[in-house]
Amino acid sequence: MAEKIISNDNGDTVVFCGTLVHSTNASPMIILQDQVIGVQKGKIIFVQPKEDLQRVLDQHGLPKGCVKCLTKYQFLMPGLIDTHIHAPQYVYTGTALDLPLLDWLNRYTFPTEAKFSDLEFATYAYNKVVRRTLRCGTTTASYFATIHKESSLRLAEIAADVGQRAFIGKVNADQNSPPNYVETLEQSLADTEWFIEKMKDLKNPLIAPIITPRFAISCSRELMTGLGELAKKHNLRVQSHISENRDEVKTVLELYPDCKNYTDVYDKCGLMTDKTLMAHCIYLDDEEIQTFKDRGSAMSHCACSNFSLRSGVMDCRKMKESGVKLGLGTDVSGGYNPSMFGAIRDTITASNVQSIQHQPDRPYKHLDFREVFQLATLGGSKVLGIDSIVGNFEVGKEFDALLVTMDTEDSPFDIFQTDAYRDSLEDMIQKFLFLGKIILN
Ligand SMILES: [Zn+2]
């Protein structure tokens, strides 16, 4: 399965001829066969049926030599968007899944993240995670780093170097954390301002800072309020966790007894905006979901993590139908799989679990593979507010794409093209989404 990433291509004009698979607002998955897509300076300049090829080449003054034809077992799809991933936790991905969230943080996460005060180690580890996620087809990621400002900046520099679009959060935490991995209120705010300024100095359109309070247990009200002010002052996105685990929700409500619910804690601190993205959202009540809608805040569904730490199963159908912006995240390493193809599969399973739980008294429409594909691409772009730039193959957007080859020798699935049984093109794409390799070449 030789899938190749073609992202943020600033080279010569190129025209691909073949199958395109993407989503629009109206359709979760559109399969466009025999198309030509023109890319100039990294931007999509036309999408037309193949029979119009000569006309569009003439119209744009392009030579025939710039046309690259895909085989009938290849297709282009938008790059995947991981809306929630912890870069430092990648070092223990695939291990340490024996404890529930709050114990897991204390036993594994805080001690590991504390090691990122060492810039050399941070550089080594961040190179690994950025390259790995890119190889998995993640062309955009919203990262949590650690509380350390220099190594958070290093993560940004590494993503910029390899051309991955990335939102980088220097994590904030001034309470309920171990002594070697905690900030004072003043230091946390000052370091965040420093980080924002340094990120601006990078002057890279692919890279942006995102305000990142770890969650309401690790942050004082004063810190969260200060971060809300910083987000407003610099017009920045905000990311955090909400309602992931029952014990977490209980603890938050004990810490903030004047708040009517978990969402209200962030809302009172000015952290629920139309640039806010909250991971998990499993135990939100209807009033909280309404607050998300009212504020224009978005949700990141992290199914692998929710299964792996036995946190719960988010009702993705309900959230989708509420109209809240919704995308998918790997949540490495509560989620053990750094691949968004894994996130697609786990989201389908989570929706199936919801469907089983609703039986037999209430009808429930599970999410199908097309809808989940949409969440992993166009959905993620809306969550991060970059849907005018990437997320599908609309003319004018950046060409941020994966080239998928389905018939390689080492493919983990088989395509049948016999008289007795013949896979349709959609069958092949579905097989790829369920069974294709999660690591690209
Ligand atoms: Zn997380």
Coordinates of C-alpha atoms and ligand atoms in Angstrom, one line a residue:
M1 CA 0.0 0.0 0.0
A2 CA 2.3 2.7 -1.2
E3 CA 0.5 5.8 -0.1
K4 CA 2.4 9.0 -0.5
I5 CA 1.8 12.3 1.0
I6 CA 1.6 15.3 -1.2
S7 CA 1.1 18.2 1.1
N8 CA 1.8 21.9 0.8
D9 CA 3.4 21.4 -2.5
N10 CA 5.0 24.7 -3.7
G11 CA 6.6 23.3 -6.8
D12 CA 5.6 23.5 -10.4
T13 CA 2.1 23.1 -11.8
V14 CA 0.9 19.5 -11.8
V15 CA -2.3 18.0 -13.0
F16 CA -3.4 14.6 -11.5
C17 CA -5.8 12.5 -13.6
G18 CA -7.8 9.8 -11.8
T19 CA -10.1 9.2 -8.8
L20 CA -10.7 11.8 -6.1
V21 CA -12.4 10.9 -2.8
H22 CA -13.4 13.7 -0.5
S23 CA -16.3 15.2 1.5
T24 CA -18.4 18.4 1.2
N25 CA -20.9 19.9 3.6
A26 CA -23.7 18.2 1.7
S27 CA -22.1 14.8 1.2
P28 CA -20.0 12.8 3.7
M29 CA -18.1 11.0 0.8
I30 CA -18.0 11.8 -2.9
I31 CA -16.1 9.5 -5.2
L32 CA -15.1 11.4 -8.4
Q33 CA -13.9 9.0 -11.0
D34 CA -12.0 10.1 -14.1
Q35 CA -11.3 13.6 -12.9
V36 CA -8.4 16.0 -13.5
I37 CA -7.3 18.2 -10.6
G38 CA -4.8 21.1 -11.3
V39 CA -2.4 22.3 -8.7
Q40 CA -0.4 25.5 -9.0
K41 CA 1.9 26.9 -6.3
G42 CA 0.3 24.4 -3.9
K43 CA -3.3 25.5 -4.6
I44 CA -6.1 23.7 -6.4
I45 CA -6.8 25.7 -9.6
F46 CA -9.4 23.4 -11.2
V47 CA -11.3 20.1 -10.8
Q48 CA -12.9 18.9 -14.0
P49 CA -14.0 15.7 -15.7
K50 CA -11.2 14.0 -17.6
E51 CA -12.8 14.7 -21.0
D52 CA -12.2 18.4 -20.3
L53 CA -8.4 17.8 -19.9
Q54 CA -7.2 19.4 -23.2
R55 CA -9.6 22.4 -22.7
V56 CA -8.3 23.2 -19.2
L57 CA -4.7 22.6 -20.2
D58 CA -5.2 25.2 -23.0
Q59 CA -7.1 27.5 -20.7
H60 CA -4.3 27.6 -18.2
G61 CA -1.4 27.4 -20.7
L62 CA -0.2 24.1 -19.3
P63 CA 1.9 21.5 -21.2
K64 CA 0.7 17.8 -21.5
G65 CA 3.9 16.9 -19.6
C66 CA 2.5 18.2 -16.3
V67 CA -0.2 15.5 -16.3
K68 CA 0.3 12.6 -13.9
C69 CA -2.2 9.7 -14.4
L70 CA -3.2 7.5 -11.5
T71 CA -3.9 3.9 -12.0
K72 CA -7.4 2.5 -11.5
Y73 CA -6.3 1.2 -8.1
Q74 CA -5.1 4.6 -6.9
F75 CA -7.0 7.6 -5.5
L76 CA -6.3 11.0 -3.9
M77 CA -7.9 11.9 -0.6
P78 CA -7.5 14.9 1.7
G79 CA -4.8 14.8 4.3
L80 CA -6.0 13.6 7.7
I81 CA -6.5 16.1 10.5
D82 CA -5.6 15.0 14.1
T83 CA -7.4 17.4 16.3
H84 CA -6.0 16.2 19.6
I85 CA -2.6 14.6 20.2
H86 CA 0.0 14.9 23.0
A87 CA 3.4 15.0 21.3
P88 CA 5.5 14.1 24.4
Q89 CA 3.3 11.1 25.3
Y90 CA 4.4 9.5 22.0
V91 CA 7.4 8.0 23.7
Y92 CA 5.2 5.6 25.7
T93 CA 2.5 5.0 23.1
G94 CA 1.4 1.4 23.2
T95 CA 2.3 1.0 26.9
A96 CA 0.9 2.1 30.2
L97 CA -2.8 1.5 29.6
D98 CA -3.5 -0.3 32.8
L99 CA -4.8 2.7 34.9
P100 CA -7.8 5.0 34.6
L101 CA -7.2 8.6 33.6
L102 CA -6.3 10.4 36.9
D103 CA -4.0 7.6 38.1
W104 CA -2.6 7.2 34.6
L105 CA -1.7 10.9 34.5
N106 CA 0.2 10.7 37.9
R107 CA 1.9 7.4 37.2
Y108 CA 3.0 7.8 33.6
T109 CA 2.2 11.1 32.0
F110 CA 3.5 13.7 34.5
P111 CA 6.9 11.9 35.0
T112 CA 7.4 11.5 31.3
E113 CA 6.4 15.0 30.3
A114 CA 8.7 16.4 33.1
K115 CA 11.6 14.9 31.1
F116 CA 10.9 17.4 28.3
S117 CA 12.8 20.1 30.3
D118 CA 15.8 18.5 28.5
L119 CA 15.8 20.1 25.1
E120 CA 18.0 17.4 23.6
F121 CA 15.6 14.7 24.6
A122 CA 12.7 16.8 23.5
T123 CA 14.3 17.3 20.1
Y124 CA 14.8 13.6 19.7
A125 CA 11.3 12.6 20.8
Y126 CA 9.5 15.3 18.8
N127 CA 11.3 14.4 15.6
K128 CA 9.9 10.9 16.1
V129 CA 6.3 11.9 16.7
V130 CA 6.1 14.4 13.9
R131 CA 7.7 12.1 11.4
R132 CA 5.5 9.2 12.5
T133 CA 2.2 11.0 12.3
L134 CA 3.1 12.4 8.9
R135 CA 3.9 8.9 7.7
C136 CA 0.5 7.9 9.0
G137 CA -1.1 10.5 6.8
T138 CA -1.7 13.3 9.4
T139 CA -1.0 16.5 7.4
T140 CA -2.5 18.7 10.2
A141 CA -2.2 18.1 13.9
S142 CA -3.2 20.0 17.0
Y143 CA -0.5 19.2 19.5
F144 CA -0.2 19.5 23.3
A145 CA 3.5 19.8 24.1
T146 CA 4.6 20.2 27.8
I147 CA 4.9 23.1 30.3
H148 CA 8.4 23.8 29.0
K149 CA 8.5 26.8 26.6
E150 CA 11.8 26.0 24.8
S151 CA 10.9 22.5 24.0
S152 CA 7.4 23.5 22.9
L153 CA 9.0 25.9 20.5
R154 CA 11.3 23.1 19.3
L155 CA 8.2 21.0 18.4
A156 CA 6.9 23.9 16.3
E157 CA 10.3 24.2 14.5
I158 CA 10.3 20.4 13.8
A159 CA 6.8 20.4 12.3
A160 CA 7.7 23.5 10.3
D161 CA 10.8 21.7 8.9
V162 CA 8.9 18.7 7.6
G163 CA 5.9 20.7 6.4
Q164 CA 3.3 19.4 8.7
R165 CA 0.6 22.0 9.5
A166 CA 0.6 22.2 13.3
F167 CA -1.0 24.0 16.1
I168 CA 1.3 23.9 19.1
G169 CA 0.2 24.3 22.7
K170 CA 2.6 25.0 25.5
V171 CA 0.8 23.3 28.3
N172 CA -0.3 25.3 31.4
A173 CA -0.6 23.7 34.8
D174 CA -0.2 25.5 38.2
Q175 CA -1.9 23.1 40.6
N176 CA -2.5 19.4 41.4
S177 CA 0.7 18.4 39.6
P178 CA 4.0 16.9 40.9
P179 CA 6.6 19.4 42.3
N180 CA 8.9 18.9 39.3
Y181 CA 6.2 19.4 36.7
V182 CA 4.2 22.5 37.8
E183 CA 4.3 26.2 37.2
T184 CA 3.5 29.2 39.3
L185 CA 0.6 31.4 38.0
E186 CA 2.9 34.2 37.0
Q187 CA 5.5 32.0 35.3
S188 CA 2.9 30.1 33.4
L189 CA 1.4 33.3 31.9
A190 CA 4.8 34.9 31.2
D191 CA 6.1 31.7 29.5
T192 CA 3.0 31.5 27.4
E193 CA 3.4 35.1 26.2
W194 CA 7.0 34.3 25.4
F195 CA 6.0 31.2 23.5
I196 CA 3.3 33.2 21.5
E197 CA 5.9 35.8 20.5
K198 CA 8.5 33.2 19.5
M199 CA 5.9 31.4 17.5
K200 CA 5.0 34.6 15.6
D201 CA 8.8 35.1 14.9
L202 CA 8.8 31.7 13.0
K203 CA 6.6 33.4 10.3
N204 CA 5.5 30.1 9.0
P205 CA 1.9 30.0 7.7
L206 CA 1.7 26.3 8.6
I207 CA 2.4 26.8 12.3
A208 CA 0.4 28.6 15.0
P209 CA 0.3 28.7 18.8
I210 CA -2.8 27.4 20.6
I211 CA -3.6 28.3 24.2
T212 CA -3.5 24.9 26.1
P213 CA -4.6 24.7 29.8
R214 CA -4.2 20.9 30.5
F215 CA -7.6 20.7 32.1
A216 CA -9.5 22.3 35.0
I217 CA -7.9 20.1 37.6
S218 CA -4.4 21.2 36.8
C219 CA -5.2 24.9 36.4
S220 CA -6.3 27.5 38.9
R221 CA -9.2 29.8 38.1
E222 CA -6.7 32.7 37.9
L223 CA -4.5 30.9 35.4
M224 CA -7.5 29.9 33.2
T225 CA -8.8 33.4 33.3
G226 CA -5.4 34.8 32.4
L227 CA -5.2 32.3 29.5
G228 CA -8.7 33.4 28.3
E229 CA -7.4 37.0 28.3
L230 CA -4.3 35.9 26.3
A231 CA -6.4 34.0 23.8
K232 CA -8.5 37.1 23.3
K233 CA -5.6 39.5 23.1
H234 CA -3.7 37.5 20.5
N235 CA -6.8 36.1 18.8
L236 CA -5.7 32.5 19.4
R237 CA -7.3 29.1 19.4
V238 CA -7.8 27.3 22.7
Q239 CA -7.6 23.6 23.4
S240 CA -8.2 21.5 26.5
H241 CA -9.9 18.4 27.9
I242 CA -13.5 18.2 29.1
S243 CA -15.7 15.5 30.6
E244 CA -13.4 12.5 29.8
N245 CA -13.8 10.4 32.9
R246 CA -16.4 10.3 35.7
D247 CA -13.9 10.8 38.5
E248 CA -12.4 13.8 36.6
V249 CA -15.9 15.4 36.3
K250 CA -16.6 14.8 40.0
T251 CA -13.2 16.3 41.0
V252 CA -13.7 19.4 38.8
L253 CA -17.1 20.1 40.3
E254 CA -15.6 19.8 43.8
L255 CA -12.9 22.2 42.8
Y256 CA -15.3 24.8 41.3
P257 CA -18.5 24.5 43.4
D258 CA -19.9 27.8 42.1
C259 CA -20.0 26.4 38.5
K260 CA -23.1 24.7 37.4
N261 CA -21.2 22.1 35.3
Y262 CA -17.8 21.4 33.8
T263 CA -18.3 23.5 30.7
D264 CA -19.3 26.4 32.9
V265 CA -15.9 26.3 34.5
Y266 CA -14.2 27.1 31.2
D267 CA -16.9 29.4 30.1
K268 CA -16.6 31.5 33.3
C269 CA -12.8 31.8 32.5
G270 CA -13.4 33.1 29.0
L271 CA -12.1 29.8 27.5
M272 CA -15.3 28.8 25.6
T273 CA -15.0 30.7 22.3
D274 CA -15.6 30.0 18.6
K275 CA -11.8 29.2 18.5
T276 CA -12.1 26.6 21.2
L277 CA -11.6 22.9 20.8
M278 CA -12.3 20.5 23.7
A279 CA -11.3 16.8 23.7
H280 CA -13.5 13.9 24.8
C281 CA -16.9 15.5 25.7
I282 CA -18.2 12.1 26.9
Y283 CA -20.4 13.1 29.8
L284 CA -21.6 16.5 28.8
D285 CA -25.3 17.1 29.5
D286 CA -27.7 18.8 27.1
E287 CA -27.1 22.2 28.7
E288 CA -23.4 21.9 28.2
I289 CA -23.8 20.8 24.6
Q290 CA -26.0 23.9 24.1
T291 CA -23.2 26.1 25.5
F292 CA -20.8 24.6 22.9
K293 CA -23.3 25.5 20.3
D294 CA -23.9 29.0 21.6
R295 CA -20.2 29.8 21.9
G296 CA -19.3 28.1 18.5
S297 CA -16.8 25.8 20.4
A298 CA -15.7 22.5 18.8
M299 CA -15.3 18.9 20.0
S300 CA -12.6 16.3 19.4
H301 CA -13.8 12.7 19.6
C302 CA -10.9 10.4 20.7
A303 CA -12.4 6.9 20.5
C304 CA -9.1 4.9 20.9
S305 CA -8.2 6.8 24.1
N306 CA -11.7 6.5 25.5
F307 CA -11.6 2.7 25.0
S308 CA -8.0 2.3 26.1
L309 CA -8.3 4.2 29.4
R310 CA -11.9 2.8 29.8
S311 CA -13.1 6.4 30.1
G312 CA -16.4 5.9 28.3
V313 CA -18.0 6.0 24.9
M314 CA -18.9 9.4 23.4
D315 CA -22.3 9.6 21.6
C316 CA -20.9 10.8 18.3
R317 CA -24.3 10.7 16.6
K318 CA -25.9 12.9 19.2
M319 CA -23.0 15.4 19.0
K320 CA -23.1 15.4 15.2
E321 CA -26.8 16.0 15.1
S322 CA -26.5 18.8 17.7
G323 CA -24.7 20.8 15.0
V324 CA -21.5 21.3 17.1
K325 CA -18.3 21.3 15.1
L326 CA -16.8 17.8 15.5
G327 CA -13.5 16.2 14.5
L328 CA -11.4 13.2 15.5
G329 CA -8.3 12.9 17.5
T330 CA -5.8 10.1 18.3
D331 CA -5.2 11.4 21.8
V332 CA -1.8 9.8 21.8
S333 CA -1.0 8.2 24.2
G334 CA -4.2 7.6 26.1
G335 CA -5.0 6.5 22.6
Y336 CA -2.2 4.0 21.7
N337 CA -2.5 4.5 17.9
P338 CA -0.9 7.5 16.3
S339 CA -2.7 6.9 13.0
M340 CA -5.9 8.7 12.1
F341 CA -6.8 5.7 10.0
G342 CA -6.9 4.0 13.4
A343 CA -9.1 6.8 14.7
I344 CA -11.5 6.3 11.8
R345 CA -11.9 2.6 12.7
D346 CA -12.2 3.2 16.4
T347 CA -14.8 5.9 15.8
I348 CA -16.9 3.4 13.8
T349 CA -16.6 0.9 16.6
A350 CA -17.5 3.5 19.3
S351 CA -20.6 4.3 17.3
N352 CA -21.5 0.6 17.0
V353 CA -21.1 0.3 20.8
Q354 CA -23.5 3.2 21.2
S355 CA -25.9 1.6 18.9
I356 CA -25.8 -1.7 20.9
Q357 CA -26.3 0.2 24.1
H358 CA -29.4 1.9 22.7
Q359 CA -31.0 -1.4 21.7
P360 CA -33.7 -2.5 21.8
D361 CA -35.9 0.3 23.1
R362 CA -34.5 3.3 21.2
P363 CA -33.6 3.5 17.5
Y364 CA -30.0 4.6 16.9
K365 CA -28.3 5.4 13.6
H366 CA -24.7 4.3 13.9
L367 CA -22.1 6.4 11.9
D368 CA -21.1 4.7 8.7
F369 CA -17.6 4.8 7.2
R370 CA -18.5 7.8 4.9
E371 CA -19.5 10.0 7.8
V372 CA -16.4 9.1 9.8
F373 CA -14.2 9.8 6.8
Q374 CA -15.8 13.3 6.7
L375 CA -15.1 13.8 10.4
A376 CA -11.4 12.9 9.9
T377 CA -11.0 15.4 7.0
L378 CA -13.4 18.2 6.5
G379 CA -14.8 17.9 10.1
G380 CA -11.3 18.4 11.5
S381 CA -10.7 21.4 9.3
K382 CA -13.8 23.1 10.7
V383 CA -12.8 22.2 14.3
L384 CA -9.5 24.0 13.7
G385 CA -11.0 26.8 11.7
I386 CA -9.0 26.0 8.6
D387 CA -11.8 24.8 6.4
S388 CA -11.3 27.6 3.9
I389 CA -7.7 26.3 3.5
V390 CA -7.8 22.5 3.6
G391 CA -10.2 19.6 4.3
N392 CA -11.4 18.8 0.8
F393 CA -10.6 19.4 -2.9
E394 CA -12.5 22.6 -3.5
V395 CA -10.9 25.0 -6.0
G396 CA -8.9 27.7 -4.3
K397 CA -7.9 25.5 -1.3
E398 CA -4.4 24.2 -0.7
F399 CA -3.7 20.9 -2.2
D400 CA -3.2 18.9 1.0
A401 CA -3.6 15.3 -0.1
L402 CA -2.7 11.6 0.3
L403 CA -2.1 9.4 -2.7
V404 CA -3.4 6.0 -1.9
T405 CA -2.4 2.9 -3.8
M406 CA -4.6 -0.1 -3.1
D407 CA -3.0 -3.0 -5.1
T408 CA 0.6 -3.2 -3.8
E409 CA 2.1 -6.6 -3.2
D410 CA 2.1 -6.1 0.6
S411 CA -1.5 -4.8 0.7
P412 CA -3.3 -6.2 3.8
F413 CA -6.5 -6.8 1.8
D414 CA -7.5 -8.2 -1.5
I415 CA -9.5 -6.7 -4.3
F416 CA -11.8 -9.0 -6.3
Q417 CA -12.3 -8.3 -9.9
T418 CA -13.6 -11.7 -11.1
D419 CA -16.8 -12.5 -13.0
A420 CA -18.2 -14.2 -9.9
Y421 CA -17.4 -11.3 -7.5
R422 CA -16.4 -7.8 -8.4
D423 CA -15.6 -5.0 -6.0
S424 CA -16.9 -1.6 -6.9
L425 CA -14.7 1.4 -6.5
E426 CA -16.5 2.3 -3.3
D427 CA -16.0 -1.2 -2.1
M428 CA -12.3 -0.9 -2.6
I429 CA -12.2 2.5 -0.8
Q430 CA -14.2 1.0 2.1
K431 CA -11.8 -2.0 2.3
F432 CA -8.9 0.5 2.3
L433 CA -10.4 2.5 5.2
F434 CA -11.1 -0.6 7.3
L435 CA -8.1 -2.8 6.3
G436 CA -5.4 -0.6 4.6
K437 CA -2.0 -0.1 6.2
I438 CA -2.0 2.7 8.7
I439 CA 1.6 3.6 8.1
L440 CA 2.4 5.2 4.8
N441 CA 5.6 4.9 2.9
Ligands
ZN1 ZN -5.6 14.4 25.7

